[in-house]
Amino acid sequence: TFSELDVERLIRFFTKTGEKVLDPFVGSGSTLIACANCERSGVGIELSEEWAEIARRRIEQEASGVLLTPVRQDVLVGDALETLKQMPDESVDFVVTSPPYWSILTKKAGLKVQAEREAKGLPTQYSQDRRDLGNVEDYEEFLELLTAVFAECGRVLRTGRYMAIVVSDFRHGPRFYLYHAHLAERIEAAGIPLRGVTVLAQDNKNLYPFGVPNQFVSNIHHQYILIFQRPK
């Protein structure tokens, strides 16, 4: 999950009570829990019925104290791009999400990320669904498909309102990928201007002596919050 508290800060900053928030990759439901805590309506899109049910259970269990407020938290099951196409223009007040990270969950066994997830009993592959962006092998194709989703998010976002995307750069094989920069460039090219970048520290992550003593391999203990605005 990504922290509900971090999402709450964004929701409270960019929206007012009763407004509507969209997460096109809602996963286990953190954004909708944050929406409930902030008294905002939320709609999340989730490809996997299994994860959608996890999100619904988490909302019921972790946001039960605020569910009597007149806001709704809806989890829609389906492909994000196709589901967004069914939503009307300018129908949400804010978009916030942490999108897929290409195919890094499918790294070979023994690498740090997979070893940590196995130790915690977490899945090492999100799904086998061919529509899952995490199963796209080509990085450029992955970025193209992801940008199409965010272009649709821009369409359903009200004029002048904001979209916040929480991403991290990563290593895959021998290459370091500037994921945040690659994604920002493509979303701007789709007509949604970048207004700023905030760095989100992840102080709870363990340090590892990668590459010692032969080469430099950095730990990655921060994410970027990319802030876009639908033009007026």
Coordinates of C-alpha atoms in Angstrom, one line a residue:
T1 CA 0.0 0.0 0.0
F2 CA 1.0 3.6 -0.2
S3 CA 0.4 5.6 2.9
E4 CA -3.2 6.9 3.5
L5 CA -1.7 9.8 5.5
D6 CA 0.3 10.9 2.5
V7 CA -2.8 10.7 0.3
E8 CA -4.8 12.5 2.8
R9 CA -2.4 15.5 2.7
L10 CA -2.8 15.7 -1.0
I11 CA -6.6 15.3 -0.9
R12 CA -7.0 18.0 1.8
F13 CA -4.7 20.4 -0.1
F14 CA -6.3 20.0 -3.5
T15 CA -10.0 19.5 -2.7
K16 CA -12.8 20.6 -0.4
T17 CA -15.2 18.6 1.7
G18 CA -17.7 16.7 -0.4
E19 CA -15.8 16.8 -3.6
K20 CA -15.0 13.8 -5.8
V21 CA -11.6 12.0 -6.1
L22 CA -10.5 9.5 -8.7
D23 CA -7.9 6.8 -8.4
P24 CA -7.6 4.8 -11.7
F25 CA -5.2 2.2 -10.1
V26 CA -6.9 1.9 -6.7
G27 CA -5.2 -1.5 -5.7
S28 CA -5.9 -2.3 -2.1
G29 CA -8.0 0.9 -1.5
S30 CA -5.6 3.3 0.3
T31 CA -6.9 6.3 -1.7
L32 CA -10.6 5.6 -0.9
I33 CA -9.8 5.1 2.8
A34 CA -8.1 8.5 2.7
C35 CA -11.2 10.0 0.9
A36 CA -13.5 8.6 3.6
N37 CA -11.2 10.1 6.4
C38 CA -11.4 13.5 4.6
E39 CA -15.1 13.3 3.9
R40 CA -14.6 13.3 0.1
S41 CA -16.4 11.0 -2.3
G42 CA -14.0 8.5 -4.0
V43 CA -14.1 6.3 -7.0
G44 CA -11.4 3.7 -7.7
I45 CA -10.8 1.5 -10.7
E46 CA -9.3 -1.9 -10.2
L47 CA -8.5 -4.6 -12.8
S48 CA -8.5 -7.5 -10.4
E49 CA -11.7 -8.6 -8.7
E50 CA -9.5 -10.1 -5.9
W51 CA -7.8 -6.8 -5.2
A52 CA -11.1 -5.0 -5.5
E53 CA -12.6 -7.1 -2.8
I54 CA -9.5 -6.5 -0.6
A55 CA -10.1 -2.8 -1.1
R56 CA -13.8 -3.0 -0.2
R57 CA -12.9 -5.0 3.0
R58 CA -10.2 -2.5 4.0
I59 CA -12.6 0.4 3.5
E60 CA -15.2 -1.3 5.6
Q61 CA -12.7 -2.2 8.4
E62 CA -10.4 0.9 8.4
A63 CA -12.8 3.7 7.5
S64 CA -15.9 2.3 9.5
G65 CA -15.9 5.3 11.8
V66 CA -16.5 7.8 9.0
L67 CA -18.7 5.8 6.7
L68 CA -21.9 7.5 8.1
T69 CA -20.9 10.7 6.4
P70 CA -22.8 11.4 3.1
V71 CA -19.9 10.5 0.9
R72 CA -19.5 7.3 -1.2
Q73 CA -16.5 5.2 -1.9
D74 CA -17.0 3.1 -5.1
V75 CA -14.7 0.4 -6.4
L76 CA -15.2 -0.3 -10.1
V77 CA -13.8 -3.5 -11.5
G78 CA -12.3 -3.3 -15.0
D79 CA -9.5 -2.1 -17.2
A80 CA -8.7 1.5 -16.3
L81 CA -8.7 2.8 -19.8
E82 CA -12.0 1.2 -20.9
T83 CA -13.7 2.1 -17.6
L84 CA -12.5 5.8 -17.8
K85 CA -14.0 6.0 -21.3
Q86 CA -17.4 5.4 -19.8
M87 CA -17.1 8.3 -17.4
P88 CA -18.4 11.7 -18.4
D89 CA -16.2 14.7 -19.1
E90 CA -15.2 16.9 -16.1
S91 CA -16.8 14.7 -13.5
V92 CA -14.1 14.5 -10.8
D93 CA -12.4 17.2 -8.8
F94 CA -9.0 15.6 -8.2
V95 CA -7.0 12.5 -9.5
V96 CA -4.4 10.9 -7.2
T97 CA -2.8 7.5 -7.7
S98 CA 0.3 5.4 -7.6
P99 CA 0.5 3.7 -11.0
P100 CA 1.9 0.3 -12.0
Y101 CA 5.7 0.0 -12.1
W102 CA 6.1 -1.9 -15.4
S103 CA 7.3 -5.4 -14.8
I104 CA 9.5 -5.0 -11.7
L105 CA 7.3 -7.3 -9.6
T106 CA 8.2 -10.1 -11.9
K107 CA 12.0 -9.9 -11.4
K108 CA 13.8 -13.2 -11.0
A109 CA 13.7 -14.8 -7.5
G110 CA 16.6 -13.8 -5.3
L111 CA 16.5 -10.1 -6.0
K112 CA 15.8 -7.7 -3.1
V113 CA 12.3 -6.7 -3.9
Q114 CA 11.0 -10.2 -4.6
A115 CA 12.8 -11.6 -1.5
E116 CA 11.3 -8.9 0.7
R117 CA 7.8 -9.5 -0.7
E118 CA 8.2 -13.3 -0.2
A119 CA 9.3 -12.8 3.4
K120 CA 6.2 -10.7 4.1
G121 CA 3.9 -13.1 2.4
L122 CA 3.1 -10.6 -0.4
P123 CA 2.5 -11.6 -4.0
T124 CA 5.4 -11.4 -6.4
Q125 CA 3.2 -10.8 -9.4
Y126 CA 0.1 -8.7 -9.4
S127 CA -1.9 -10.8 -11.9
Q128 CA -1.7 -13.0 -15.0
D129 CA -4.2 -10.7 -16.8
R130 CA -2.9 -9.7 -20.3
R131 CA -4.5 -6.2 -19.7
D132 CA -2.3 -5.8 -16.6
L133 CA 0.3 -3.1 -17.4
G134 CA 2.7 -4.8 -15.1
N135 CA 2.8 -7.7 -17.6
V136 CA 3.8 -5.5 -20.6
E137 CA 7.4 -6.5 -21.6
D138 CA 8.4 -3.4 -23.6
Y139 CA 9.1 -0.3 -21.5
E140 CA 8.1 2.2 -24.3
E141 CA 4.8 0.3 -24.9
F142 CA 4.2 0.3 -21.2
L143 CA 4.6 4.1 -21.0
E144 CA 2.4 4.6 -24.1
L145 CA -0.4 2.6 -22.6
L146 CA -0.1 4.3 -19.2
T147 CA -0.1 7.8 -20.8
A148 CA -3.4 6.9 -22.5
V149 CA -4.9 6.2 -19.1
F150 CA -3.8 9.5 -17.7
A151 CA -5.0 11.4 -20.8
E152 CA -8.5 10.0 -20.0
C153 CA -8.0 11.0 -16.4
G154 CA -7.4 14.5 -17.8
R155 CA -10.6 14.4 -19.7
V156 CA -12.8 13.4 -16.7
L157 CA -11.0 16.0 -14.5
R158 CA -12.7 19.3 -14.1
T159 CA -11.1 22.3 -15.9
G160 CA -8.4 23.9 -13.8
R161 CA -8.2 21.0 -11.3
Y162 CA -5.2 18.9 -10.4
M163 CA -3.8 15.4 -10.8
A164 CA -1.1 14.0 -8.5
I165 CA 0.9 10.9 -9.5
V166 CA 3.1 9.2 -6.9
V167 CA 6.0 7.3 -8.6
S168 CA 9.5 6.1 -8.0
D169 CA 12.5 5.6 -10.3
F170 CA 13.8 2.1 -10.3
R171 CA 16.5 -0.3 -11.6
H172 CA 15.7 -3.2 -13.9
G173 CA 18.6 -5.4 -15.0
P174 CA 21.7 -3.2 -15.6
R175 CA 19.7 0.0 -16.3
F176 CA 18.4 2.7 -14.0
Y177 CA 15.1 4.1 -15.2
L178 CA 14.0 7.7 -14.7
Y179 CA 10.4 6.7 -14.6
H180 CA 9.1 9.9 -13.1
A181 CA 10.7 12.0 -15.8
H182 CA 9.7 9.7 -18.7
L183 CA 6.1 9.7 -17.5
A184 CA 6.0 13.4 -16.9
E185 CA 7.2 14.1 -20.4
R186 CA 4.6 11.9 -22.0
I187 CA 1.7 13.3 -20.0
E188 CA 2.7 16.8 -20.8
A189 CA 2.9 15.8 -24.5
A190 CA -0.7 14.6 -24.1
G191 CA -1.8 18.1 -23.2
I192 CA -1.8 18.1 -19.4
P193 CA 0.9 20.5 -18.1
L194 CA 3.2 19.6 -15.2
R195 CA 3.0 22.2 -12.5
G196 CA 5.5 20.9 -10.0
V197 CA 7.3 18.0 -8.4
T198 CA 7.4 17.1 -4.7
V199 CA 9.8 14.6 -3.2
L200 CA 8.3 12.1 -0.7
A201 CA 10.8 10.6 1.7
Q202 CA 10.5 6.9 2.6
D203 CA 12.5 6.8 5.9
N204 CA 11.0 3.4 6.9
K205 CA 12.9 1.4 4.2
N206 CA 16.0 -0.6 5.0
L207 CA 19.4 0.3 3.6
Y208 CA 21.3 -2.3 1.6
P209 CA 25.0 -2.4 0.6
F210 CA 24.4 -2.8 -3.1
G211 CA 27.5 -3.3 -5.2
V212 CA 29.9 -3.0 -2.3
P213 CA 32.9 -2.8 -2.7
N214 CA 33.1 -2.9 -6.5
Q215 CA 30.6 -0.4 -7.9
F216 CA 28.0 2.2 -6.9
V217 CA 24.4 1.1 -6.7
S218 CA 22.1 3.6 -4.9
N219 CA 19.3 2.8 -2.5
I220 CA 16.0 4.3 -3.5
H221 CA 14.2 5.8 -0.5
H222 CA 12.0 8.4 -2.0
Q223 CA 9.2 8.9 -4.4
Y224 CA 8.1 11.8 -6.6
I225 CA 4.7 13.4 -6.6
L226 CA 4.1 14.7 -10.1
I227 CA 1.5 17.5 -10.0
F228 CA -0.4 18.2 -13.2
Q229 CA -3.3 20.6 -13.9
R230 CA -6.0 20.4 -16.6
P231 CA -5.7 23.7 -18.6
K232 CA -8.4 26.3 -18.2

